[in-house]
Short mmCIF file of C-alpha atoms and ligand atoms in Angstrom, two decimals:
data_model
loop_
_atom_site.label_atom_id
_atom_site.label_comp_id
_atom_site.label_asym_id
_atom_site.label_seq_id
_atom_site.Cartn_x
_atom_site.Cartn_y
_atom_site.Cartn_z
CA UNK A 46 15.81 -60.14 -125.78
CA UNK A 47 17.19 -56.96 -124.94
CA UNK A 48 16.04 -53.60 -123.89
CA UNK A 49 15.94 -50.46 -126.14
CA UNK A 50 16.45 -47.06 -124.65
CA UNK A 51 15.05 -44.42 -126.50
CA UNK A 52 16.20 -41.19 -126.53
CA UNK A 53 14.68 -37.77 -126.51
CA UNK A 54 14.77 -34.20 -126.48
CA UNK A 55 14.42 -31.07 -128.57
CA UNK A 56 16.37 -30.45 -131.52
CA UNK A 57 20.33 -29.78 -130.53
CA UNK A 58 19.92 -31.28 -126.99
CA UNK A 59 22.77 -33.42 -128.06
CA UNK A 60 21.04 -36.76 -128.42
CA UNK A 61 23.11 -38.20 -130.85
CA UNK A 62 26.45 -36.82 -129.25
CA UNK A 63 24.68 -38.94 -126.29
CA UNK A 64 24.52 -42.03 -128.75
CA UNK A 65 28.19 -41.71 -129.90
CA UNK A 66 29.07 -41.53 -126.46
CA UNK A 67 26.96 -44.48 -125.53
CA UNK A 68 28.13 -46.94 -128.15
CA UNK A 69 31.10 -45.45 -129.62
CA UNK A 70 28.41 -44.94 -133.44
CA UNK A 71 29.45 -42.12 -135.88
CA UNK A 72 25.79 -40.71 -136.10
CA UNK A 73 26.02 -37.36 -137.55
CA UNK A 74 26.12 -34.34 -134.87
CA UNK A 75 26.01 -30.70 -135.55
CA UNK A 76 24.87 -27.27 -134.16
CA UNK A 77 21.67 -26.83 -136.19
CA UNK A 78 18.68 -28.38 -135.22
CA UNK A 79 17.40 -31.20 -137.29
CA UNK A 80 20.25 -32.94 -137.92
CA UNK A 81 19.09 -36.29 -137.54
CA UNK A 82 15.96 -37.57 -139.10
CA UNK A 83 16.15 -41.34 -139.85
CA UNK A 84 16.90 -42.74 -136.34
CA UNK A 85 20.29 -44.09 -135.68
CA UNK A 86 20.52 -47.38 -133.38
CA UNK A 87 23.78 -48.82 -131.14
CA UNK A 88 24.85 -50.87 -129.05
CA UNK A 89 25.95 -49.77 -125.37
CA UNK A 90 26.41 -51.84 -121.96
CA UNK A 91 25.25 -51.41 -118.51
CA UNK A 92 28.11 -51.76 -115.93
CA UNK A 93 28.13 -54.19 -113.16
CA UNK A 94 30.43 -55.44 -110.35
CA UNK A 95 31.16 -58.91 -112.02
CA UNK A 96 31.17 -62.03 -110.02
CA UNK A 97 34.19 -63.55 -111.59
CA UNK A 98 36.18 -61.94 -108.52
CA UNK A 99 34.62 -62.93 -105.52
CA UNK A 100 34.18 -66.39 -106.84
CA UNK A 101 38.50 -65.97 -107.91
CA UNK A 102 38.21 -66.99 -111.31
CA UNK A 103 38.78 -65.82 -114.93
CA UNK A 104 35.83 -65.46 -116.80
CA UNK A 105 35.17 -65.95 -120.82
CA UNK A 106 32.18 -63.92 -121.41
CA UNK A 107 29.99 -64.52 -124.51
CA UNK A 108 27.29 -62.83 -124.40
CA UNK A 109 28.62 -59.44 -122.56
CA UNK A 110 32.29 -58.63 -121.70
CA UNK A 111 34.60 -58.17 -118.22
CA UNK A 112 36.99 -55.62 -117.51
CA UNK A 113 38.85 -55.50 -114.17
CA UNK A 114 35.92 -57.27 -112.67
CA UNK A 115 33.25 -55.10 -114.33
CA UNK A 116 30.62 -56.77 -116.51
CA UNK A 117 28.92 -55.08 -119.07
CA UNK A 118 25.77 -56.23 -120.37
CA UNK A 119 24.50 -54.89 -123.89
CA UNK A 120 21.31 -53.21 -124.46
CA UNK A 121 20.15 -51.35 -127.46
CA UNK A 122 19.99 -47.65 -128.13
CA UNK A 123 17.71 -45.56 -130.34
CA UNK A 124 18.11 -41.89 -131.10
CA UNK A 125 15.54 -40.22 -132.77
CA UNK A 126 15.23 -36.83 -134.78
CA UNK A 127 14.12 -33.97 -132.13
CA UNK A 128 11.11 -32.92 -130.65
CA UNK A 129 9.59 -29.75 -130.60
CA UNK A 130 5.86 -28.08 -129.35
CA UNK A 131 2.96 -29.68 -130.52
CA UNK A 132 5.08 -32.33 -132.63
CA UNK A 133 2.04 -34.62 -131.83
CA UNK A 134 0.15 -32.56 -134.29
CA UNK A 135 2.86 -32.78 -137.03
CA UNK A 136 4.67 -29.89 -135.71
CA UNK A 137 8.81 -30.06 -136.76
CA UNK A 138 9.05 -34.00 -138.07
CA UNK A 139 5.30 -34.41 -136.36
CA UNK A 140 5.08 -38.00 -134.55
CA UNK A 141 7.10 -39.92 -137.49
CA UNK A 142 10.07 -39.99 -135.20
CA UNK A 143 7.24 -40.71 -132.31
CA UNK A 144 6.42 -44.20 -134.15
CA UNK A 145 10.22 -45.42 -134.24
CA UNK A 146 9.66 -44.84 -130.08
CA UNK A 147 7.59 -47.37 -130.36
CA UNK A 148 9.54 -50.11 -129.30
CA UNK A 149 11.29 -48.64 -126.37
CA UNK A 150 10.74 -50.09 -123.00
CA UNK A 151 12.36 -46.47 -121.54
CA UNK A 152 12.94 -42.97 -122.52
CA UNK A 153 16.03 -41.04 -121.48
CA UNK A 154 15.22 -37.33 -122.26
CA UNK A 155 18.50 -35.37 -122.92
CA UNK A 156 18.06 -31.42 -121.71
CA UNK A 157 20.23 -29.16 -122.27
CA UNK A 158 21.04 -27.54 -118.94
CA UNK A 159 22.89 -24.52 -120.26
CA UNK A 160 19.82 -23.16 -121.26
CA UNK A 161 21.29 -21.89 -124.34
CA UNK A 162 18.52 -22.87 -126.99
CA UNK A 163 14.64 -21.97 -127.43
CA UNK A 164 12.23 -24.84 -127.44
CA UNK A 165 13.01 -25.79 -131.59
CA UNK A 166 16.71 -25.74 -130.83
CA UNK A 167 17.91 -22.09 -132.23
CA UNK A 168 20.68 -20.81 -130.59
CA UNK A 169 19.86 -18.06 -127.81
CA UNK A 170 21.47 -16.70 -125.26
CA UNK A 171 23.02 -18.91 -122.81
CA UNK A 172 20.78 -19.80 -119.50
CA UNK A 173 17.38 -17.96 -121.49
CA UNK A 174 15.95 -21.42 -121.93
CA UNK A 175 14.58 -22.64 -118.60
CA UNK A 176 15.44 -26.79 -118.70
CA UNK A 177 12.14 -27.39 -116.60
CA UNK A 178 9.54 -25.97 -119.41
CA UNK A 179 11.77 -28.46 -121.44
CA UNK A 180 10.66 -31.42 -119.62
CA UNK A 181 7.18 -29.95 -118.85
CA UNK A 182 6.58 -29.72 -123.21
CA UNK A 183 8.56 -33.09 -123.98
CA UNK A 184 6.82 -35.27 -121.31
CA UNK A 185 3.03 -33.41 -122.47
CA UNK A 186 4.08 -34.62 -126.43
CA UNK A 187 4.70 -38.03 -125.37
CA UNK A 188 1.47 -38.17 -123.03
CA UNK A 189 -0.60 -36.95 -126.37
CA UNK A 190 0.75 -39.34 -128.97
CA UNK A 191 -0.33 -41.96 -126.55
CA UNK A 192 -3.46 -40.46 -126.34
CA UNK A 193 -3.31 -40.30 -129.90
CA UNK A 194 -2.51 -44.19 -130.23
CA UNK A 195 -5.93 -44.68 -128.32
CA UNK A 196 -8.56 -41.87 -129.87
CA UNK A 197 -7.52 -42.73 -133.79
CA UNK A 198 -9.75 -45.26 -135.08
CA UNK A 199 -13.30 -44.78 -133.91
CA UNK A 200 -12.30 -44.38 -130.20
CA UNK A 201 -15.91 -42.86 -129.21
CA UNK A 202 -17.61 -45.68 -130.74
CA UNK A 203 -14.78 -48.01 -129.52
CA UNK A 204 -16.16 -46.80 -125.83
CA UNK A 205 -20.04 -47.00 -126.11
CA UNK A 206 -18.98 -51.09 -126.93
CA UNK A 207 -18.40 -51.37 -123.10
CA UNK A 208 -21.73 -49.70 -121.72
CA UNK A 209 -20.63 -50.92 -117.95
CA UNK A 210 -17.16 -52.19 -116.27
CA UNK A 211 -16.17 -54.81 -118.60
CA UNK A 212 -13.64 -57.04 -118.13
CA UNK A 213 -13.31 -57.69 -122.07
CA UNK A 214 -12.29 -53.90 -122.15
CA UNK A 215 -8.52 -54.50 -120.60
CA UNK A 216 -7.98 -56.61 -122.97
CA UNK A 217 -9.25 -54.73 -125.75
CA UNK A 218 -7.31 -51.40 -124.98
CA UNK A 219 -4.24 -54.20 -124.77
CA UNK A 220 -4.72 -55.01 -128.93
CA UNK A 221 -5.26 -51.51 -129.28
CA UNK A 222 -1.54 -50.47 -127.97
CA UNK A 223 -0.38 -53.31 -129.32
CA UNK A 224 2.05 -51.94 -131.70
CA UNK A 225 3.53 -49.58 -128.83
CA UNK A 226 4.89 -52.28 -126.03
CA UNK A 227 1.95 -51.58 -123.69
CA UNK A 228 2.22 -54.62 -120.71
CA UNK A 229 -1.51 -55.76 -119.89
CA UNK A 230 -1.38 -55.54 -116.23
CA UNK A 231 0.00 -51.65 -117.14
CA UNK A 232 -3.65 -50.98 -117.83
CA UNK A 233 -4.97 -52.51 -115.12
CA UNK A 234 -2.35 -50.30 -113.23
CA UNK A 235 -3.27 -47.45 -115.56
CA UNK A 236 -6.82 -47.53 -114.62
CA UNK A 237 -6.09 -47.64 -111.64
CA UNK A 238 -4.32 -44.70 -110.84
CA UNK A 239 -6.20 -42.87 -112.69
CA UNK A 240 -9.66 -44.19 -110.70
CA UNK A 241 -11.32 -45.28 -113.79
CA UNK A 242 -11.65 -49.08 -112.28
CA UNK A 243 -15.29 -48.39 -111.98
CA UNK A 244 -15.96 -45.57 -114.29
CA UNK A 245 -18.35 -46.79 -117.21
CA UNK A 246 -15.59 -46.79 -120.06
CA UNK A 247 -18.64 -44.87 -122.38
CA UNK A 248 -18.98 -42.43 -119.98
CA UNK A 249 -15.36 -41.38 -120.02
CA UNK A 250 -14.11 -37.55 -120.28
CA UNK A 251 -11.54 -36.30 -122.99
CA UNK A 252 -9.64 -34.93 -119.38
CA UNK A 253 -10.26 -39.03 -118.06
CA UNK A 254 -8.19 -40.29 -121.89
CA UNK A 255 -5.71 -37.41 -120.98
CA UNK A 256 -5.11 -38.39 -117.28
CA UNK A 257 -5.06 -42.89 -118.34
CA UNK A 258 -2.63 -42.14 -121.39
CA UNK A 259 -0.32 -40.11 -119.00
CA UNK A 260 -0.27 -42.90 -116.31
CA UNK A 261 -0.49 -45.55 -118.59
CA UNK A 262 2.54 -43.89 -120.26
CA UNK A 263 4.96 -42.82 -117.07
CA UNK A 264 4.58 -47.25 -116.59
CA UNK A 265 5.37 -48.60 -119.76
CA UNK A 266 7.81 -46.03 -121.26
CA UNK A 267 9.30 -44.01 -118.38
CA UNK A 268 11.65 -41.12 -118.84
CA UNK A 269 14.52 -40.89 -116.69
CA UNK A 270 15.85 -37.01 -117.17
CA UNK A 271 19.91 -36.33 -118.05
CA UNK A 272 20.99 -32.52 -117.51
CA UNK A 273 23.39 -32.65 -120.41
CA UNK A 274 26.13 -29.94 -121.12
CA UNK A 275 26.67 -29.55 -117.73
CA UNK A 276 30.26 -29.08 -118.82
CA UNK A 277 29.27 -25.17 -120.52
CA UNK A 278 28.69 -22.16 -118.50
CA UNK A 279 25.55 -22.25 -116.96
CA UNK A 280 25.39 -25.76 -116.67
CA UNK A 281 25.74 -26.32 -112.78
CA UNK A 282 23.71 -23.76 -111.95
CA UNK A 283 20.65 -24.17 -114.00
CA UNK A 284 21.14 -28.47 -112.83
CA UNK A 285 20.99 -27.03 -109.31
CA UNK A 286 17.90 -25.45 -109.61
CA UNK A 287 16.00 -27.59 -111.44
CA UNK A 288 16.79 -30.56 -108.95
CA UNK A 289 15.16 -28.41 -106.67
CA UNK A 290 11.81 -28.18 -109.06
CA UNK A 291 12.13 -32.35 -109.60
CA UNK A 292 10.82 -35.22 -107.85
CA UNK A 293 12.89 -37.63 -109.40
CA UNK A 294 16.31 -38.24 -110.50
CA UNK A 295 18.16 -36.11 -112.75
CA UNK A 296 21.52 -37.17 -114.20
CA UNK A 297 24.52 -34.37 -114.52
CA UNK A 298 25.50 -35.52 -118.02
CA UNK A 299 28.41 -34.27 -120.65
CA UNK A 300 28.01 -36.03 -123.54
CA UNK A 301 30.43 -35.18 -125.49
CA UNK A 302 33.29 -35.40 -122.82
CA UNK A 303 32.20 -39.15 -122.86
CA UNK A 304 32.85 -39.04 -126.88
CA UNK A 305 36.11 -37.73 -126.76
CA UNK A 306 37.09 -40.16 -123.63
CA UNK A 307 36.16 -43.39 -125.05
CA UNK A 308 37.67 -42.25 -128.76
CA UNK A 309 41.02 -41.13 -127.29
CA UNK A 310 40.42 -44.71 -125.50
CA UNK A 311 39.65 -46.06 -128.81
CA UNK A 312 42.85 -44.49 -130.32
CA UNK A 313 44.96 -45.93 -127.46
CA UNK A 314 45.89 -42.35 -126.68
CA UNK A 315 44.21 -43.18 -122.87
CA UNK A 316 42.91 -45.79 -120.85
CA UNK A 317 39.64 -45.28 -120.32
CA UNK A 318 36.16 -47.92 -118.66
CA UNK A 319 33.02 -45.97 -119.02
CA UNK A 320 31.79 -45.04 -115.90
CA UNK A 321 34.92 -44.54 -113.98
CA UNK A 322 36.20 -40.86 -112.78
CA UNK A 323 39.40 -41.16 -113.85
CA UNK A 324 41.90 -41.78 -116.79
CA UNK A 325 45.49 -43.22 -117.61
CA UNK A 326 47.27 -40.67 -120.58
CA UNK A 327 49.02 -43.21 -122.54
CA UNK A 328 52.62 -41.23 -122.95
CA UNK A 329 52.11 -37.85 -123.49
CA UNK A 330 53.70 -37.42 -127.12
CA UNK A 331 50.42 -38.86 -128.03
CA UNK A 332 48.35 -35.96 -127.18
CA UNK A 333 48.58 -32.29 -128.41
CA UNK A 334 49.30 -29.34 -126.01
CA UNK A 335 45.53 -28.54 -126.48
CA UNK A 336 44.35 -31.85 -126.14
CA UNK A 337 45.95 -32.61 -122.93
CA UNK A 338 44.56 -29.25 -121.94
CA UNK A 339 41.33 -30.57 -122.81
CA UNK A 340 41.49 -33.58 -121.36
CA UNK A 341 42.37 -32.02 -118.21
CA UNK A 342 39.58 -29.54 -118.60
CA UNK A 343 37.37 -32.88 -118.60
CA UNK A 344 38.62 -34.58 -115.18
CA UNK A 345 38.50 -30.83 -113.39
CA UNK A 346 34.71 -29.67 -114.09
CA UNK A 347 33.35 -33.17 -114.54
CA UNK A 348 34.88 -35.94 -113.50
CA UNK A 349 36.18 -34.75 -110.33
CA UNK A 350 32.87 -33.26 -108.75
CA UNK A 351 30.88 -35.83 -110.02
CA UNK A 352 32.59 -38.90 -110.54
CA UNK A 353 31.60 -39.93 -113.97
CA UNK A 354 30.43 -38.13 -117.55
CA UNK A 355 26.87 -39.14 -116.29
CA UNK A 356 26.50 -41.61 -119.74
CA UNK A 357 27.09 -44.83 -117.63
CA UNK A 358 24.95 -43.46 -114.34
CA UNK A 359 22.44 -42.39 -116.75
CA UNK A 360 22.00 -46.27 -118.82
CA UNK A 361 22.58 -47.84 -115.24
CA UNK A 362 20.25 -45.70 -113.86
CA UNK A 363 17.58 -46.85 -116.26
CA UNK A 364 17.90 -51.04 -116.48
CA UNK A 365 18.66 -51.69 -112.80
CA UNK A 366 16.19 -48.68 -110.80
CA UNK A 367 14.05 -47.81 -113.24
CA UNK A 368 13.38 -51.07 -115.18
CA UNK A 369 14.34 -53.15 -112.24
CA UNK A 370 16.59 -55.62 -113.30
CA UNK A 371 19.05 -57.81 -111.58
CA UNK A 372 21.98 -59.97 -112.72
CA UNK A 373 21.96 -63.77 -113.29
CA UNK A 374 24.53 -66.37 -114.31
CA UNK A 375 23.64 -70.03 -115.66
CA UNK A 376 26.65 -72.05 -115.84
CA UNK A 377 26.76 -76.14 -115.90
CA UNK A 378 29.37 -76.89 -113.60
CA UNK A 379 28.68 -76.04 -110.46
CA UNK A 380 32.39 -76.16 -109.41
CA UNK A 381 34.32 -74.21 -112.12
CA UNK A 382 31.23 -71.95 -113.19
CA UNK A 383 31.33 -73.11 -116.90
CA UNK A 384 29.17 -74.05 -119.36
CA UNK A 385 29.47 -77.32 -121.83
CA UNK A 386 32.18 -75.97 -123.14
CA UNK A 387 34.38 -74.98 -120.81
CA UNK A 388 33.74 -70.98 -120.75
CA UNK A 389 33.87 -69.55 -117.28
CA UNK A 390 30.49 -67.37 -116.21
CA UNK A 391 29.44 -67.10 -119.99
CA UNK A 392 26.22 -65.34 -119.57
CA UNK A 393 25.40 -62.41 -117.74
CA UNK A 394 21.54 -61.62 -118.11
CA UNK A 395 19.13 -59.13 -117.02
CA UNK A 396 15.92 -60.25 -115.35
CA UNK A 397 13.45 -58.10 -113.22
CA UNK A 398 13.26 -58.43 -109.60
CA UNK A 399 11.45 -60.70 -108.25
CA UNK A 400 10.98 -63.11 -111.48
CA UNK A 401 11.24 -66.82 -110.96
CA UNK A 402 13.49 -69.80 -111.53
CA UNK A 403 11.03 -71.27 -114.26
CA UNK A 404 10.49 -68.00 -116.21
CA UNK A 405 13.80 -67.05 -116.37
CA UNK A 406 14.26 -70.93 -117.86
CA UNK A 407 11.41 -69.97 -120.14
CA UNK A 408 12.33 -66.40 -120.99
CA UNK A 409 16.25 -66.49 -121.08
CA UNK A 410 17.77 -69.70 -121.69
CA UNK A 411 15.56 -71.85 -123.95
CA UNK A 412 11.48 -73.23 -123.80
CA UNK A 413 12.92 -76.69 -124.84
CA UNK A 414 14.26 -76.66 -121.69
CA UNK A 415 11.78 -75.02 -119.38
CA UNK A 416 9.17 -77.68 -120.59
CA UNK A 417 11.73 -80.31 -119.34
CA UNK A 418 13.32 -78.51 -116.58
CA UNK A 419 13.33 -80.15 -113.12
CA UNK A 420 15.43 -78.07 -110.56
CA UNK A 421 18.35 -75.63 -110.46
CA UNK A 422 21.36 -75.65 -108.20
CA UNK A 423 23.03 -72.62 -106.59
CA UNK A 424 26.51 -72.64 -107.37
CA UNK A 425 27.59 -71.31 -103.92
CA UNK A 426 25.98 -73.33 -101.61
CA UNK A 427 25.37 -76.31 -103.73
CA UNK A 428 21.67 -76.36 -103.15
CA UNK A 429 18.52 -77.22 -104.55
CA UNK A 430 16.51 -74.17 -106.18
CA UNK A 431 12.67 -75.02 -106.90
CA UNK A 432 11.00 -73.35 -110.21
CA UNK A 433 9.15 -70.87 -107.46
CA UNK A 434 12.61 -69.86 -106.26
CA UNK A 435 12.81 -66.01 -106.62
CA UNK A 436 16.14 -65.13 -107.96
CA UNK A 437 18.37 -62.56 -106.37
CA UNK A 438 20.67 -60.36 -107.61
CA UNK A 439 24.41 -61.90 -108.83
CA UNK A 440 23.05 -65.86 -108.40
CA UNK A 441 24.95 -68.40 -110.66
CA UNK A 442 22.67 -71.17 -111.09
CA UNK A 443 22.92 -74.30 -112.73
CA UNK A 444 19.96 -75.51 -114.52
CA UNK A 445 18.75 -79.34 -114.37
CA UNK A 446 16.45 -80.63 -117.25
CA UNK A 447 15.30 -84.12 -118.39
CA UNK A 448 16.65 -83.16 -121.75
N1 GTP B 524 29.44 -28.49 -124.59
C1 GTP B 524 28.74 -29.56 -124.92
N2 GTP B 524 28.23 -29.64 -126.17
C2 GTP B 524 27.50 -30.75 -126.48
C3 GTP B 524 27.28 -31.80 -125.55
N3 GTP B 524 26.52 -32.74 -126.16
C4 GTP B 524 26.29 -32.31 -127.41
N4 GTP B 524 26.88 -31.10 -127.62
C5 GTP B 524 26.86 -30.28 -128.86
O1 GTP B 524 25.49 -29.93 -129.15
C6 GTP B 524 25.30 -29.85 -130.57
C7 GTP B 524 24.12 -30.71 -130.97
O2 GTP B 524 24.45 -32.06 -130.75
P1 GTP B 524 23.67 -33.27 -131.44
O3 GTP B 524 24.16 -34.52 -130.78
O4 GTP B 524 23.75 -33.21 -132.91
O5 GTP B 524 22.19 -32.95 -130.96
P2 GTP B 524 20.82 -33.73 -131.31
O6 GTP B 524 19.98 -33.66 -130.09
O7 GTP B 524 21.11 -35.07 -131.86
O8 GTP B 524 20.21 -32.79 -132.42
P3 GTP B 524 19.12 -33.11 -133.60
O9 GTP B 524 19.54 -34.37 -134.29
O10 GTP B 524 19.22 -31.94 -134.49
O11 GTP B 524 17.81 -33.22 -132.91
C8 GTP B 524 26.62 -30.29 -131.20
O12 GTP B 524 27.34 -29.13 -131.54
C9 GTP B 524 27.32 -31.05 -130.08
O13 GTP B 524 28.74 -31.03 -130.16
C10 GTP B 524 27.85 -31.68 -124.24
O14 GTP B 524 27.73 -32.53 -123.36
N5 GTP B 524 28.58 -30.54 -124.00
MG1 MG B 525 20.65 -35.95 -133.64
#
């Protein structure tokens, strides 16, 4: 299973330029808002330090691929149509595009720093639009269609069912946001943070839904911010200030500098790796005067001050601090880091912090062989790893089984 990373923003934000970008897609992109309506899906990777050079071998990916030592792991993409004021009550394309969020284990909201378009995407003058009311409006519409998720069928009555603390009501509100990847122990967490542990669920406010479907929400579908078009005038200004107004991280992001990197890559005009500050022109009779010009543009106001496009930072960003992952590989042979077939470090795969030997068996590799699994061996020290064993980031781990 992989993750899906949704992503959001107002009309014209450049969400699909982001998606392009990402996973080298032709969704359409244009000026006017509303472009996209059906969402558009890809494919892009996360970027890791492979371990295929410290342990000095070539590797033979399958399920990801290495460049120059960098593995990249793929993860799904969604980009939906835009999002504008009160779009939970059917404003713009209302919550349709809300529903095909569903699925997403993370949000990565695209703003347009340069300020240069009103709240449903129209064209104003650059730097009118302030980027923060963005996020204030986009974050509030995600909040209420949870909220919405809970109230619609009989939520008053659903309430009054649970006259004290009930344990039976956890697991309740679980089959109620079933449809929207809701984790049960997120409403435990939900609860609380929002101190409604002890409050008698019948007794609860409309300001007490409000407060558990924001909590509930910022756990199981967090939004990780990306100042894009920080490439237009404007751009570096309005990203300084708004850092200033944020708690969290915020991305620097151009979008479409990313596009036209990895297609010139794509045309073998340059060599290019996502995430790297720097490219190779492939002999220059490729390129236009303009496009050179361009291109050098690109490294002078982006990739030299901040060392990437910001698509990279931004999916990295999300899987390994936000969702928490690390990076595991099961091989057979403990000496050359194969599997049965010969294929050096195969399998790169994601797992969260903290999870252990067994579920990663269960979860990852196969439940055939977590029912018969007996012990795993760490490829670089040639030990014994229990099923408790907590896995760390970058093990390669051969797993025993009675099958
Ligand atoms: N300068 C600059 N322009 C960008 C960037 N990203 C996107 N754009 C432009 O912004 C416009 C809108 O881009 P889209 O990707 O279609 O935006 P969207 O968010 O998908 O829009 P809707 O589908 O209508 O919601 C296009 O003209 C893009 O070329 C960027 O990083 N820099
Ligand atoms: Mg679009």
């Amino acid at each position: 299973m992989s993750f899906l990373i949704g992503i959001i923003g107002k009309p014209s934000a450049g969400k699909s330029t982001f998606l392009n970008a990402a996973c080298l897609t032709n969704a359409k992109v244009s000026e006017l808002p509303f472009t996209t309506i059906e969402p558009n899906k890809g494919v892009a990777y996360v970027k890791l330090k492979c371990v295929c050079k410290e342990l000095n071998v070539n590797d033979n990916p399958k399920n990801s691929y290495c460049v120059f030592g960098n593995r990249y792991i793929p993860i799904n993409v969604l980009d939906v149509a835009g999002l504008v004021p009160d779009a939970h009550k059917g404003k713009g394309l209302g919550n349709r595009f809300l529903n095909d969020l569903s699925k997403a284990d993370i949000l990565i909201h695209i703003v347009d720093i340069s300020g240069s378009l009103d709240k449903n995407g129209k064209r104003i003058k650059i730097g009118e639009n302030d980027p923060y009311e963005d996020i204030l409006f986009l974050e509030n519409e995600i909040n209420l269609w949870f909220k919405q998720i809970l109230e619609r069928e009989d939520w008053n009555k659903f309430l009054k069912l649970f006259a004290r603390e009930n344990k039976k009501f956890v697991g309740e509100l679980y089959k109620r946001l079933s449809g929207i990847k809701v984790k049960r122990h997120q409403i435990g967490l939900a609860l609380k943070k929002s101190n409604l542990e002890d409050k008698n669920p019948s007794s609860w406010s409309d300001d007490d839904l409000l407060i558990f479907s924001k909590n509930l929400r910022e756990l199981s579908k967090p939004i990780l911010i990306l100042a894009n078009k920080i490439d237009k005038e404007n751009g570096m200004e309005n990203f300084v200030e708004l850092k200033k107004k944020l708690d969290g991280e915020v991305i620097p992001c151009s979008a479409l500098a990313e596009y036209f990197l990895r297609k010139y890559h794509q045309e073998k005009k340059i060599v290019y790796l996502p995430g790297s500050d720097n490219f190779n022109i492939l002999g220059d009779q490729n390129l236009s005067q303009k496009e050179l010009q361009m291109l050098n543009k690109m490294k002078e106001i982006i990739l030299n001050p901040f060392k990437e496009t910001g698509i990279q930072k931004a999916l990295n960003f999300a899987v390994f601090n936000i969702l928490n992952q690390i990076c595991v590989y099961p091989i057979s042979d403990i000496n050359k880091y194969t599997d049965n077939n010969g294929n050096v470090l195969p399998d790169a795969f994601l797992v969260k912090k903290g999870a252990l030997l067994k579920n990663f068996v269960r979860d990852k590799i196969h439940t055939d062989l977590a029912d018969h699994f007996i012990f795993g061996i760490d490829a670089r020290t040639k030990k014994r790893l229990g099923e408790n064993y907590e896995l760390r980031h970058n093990d390669v781990i051969k797993i025993v089984s009675a099958k």
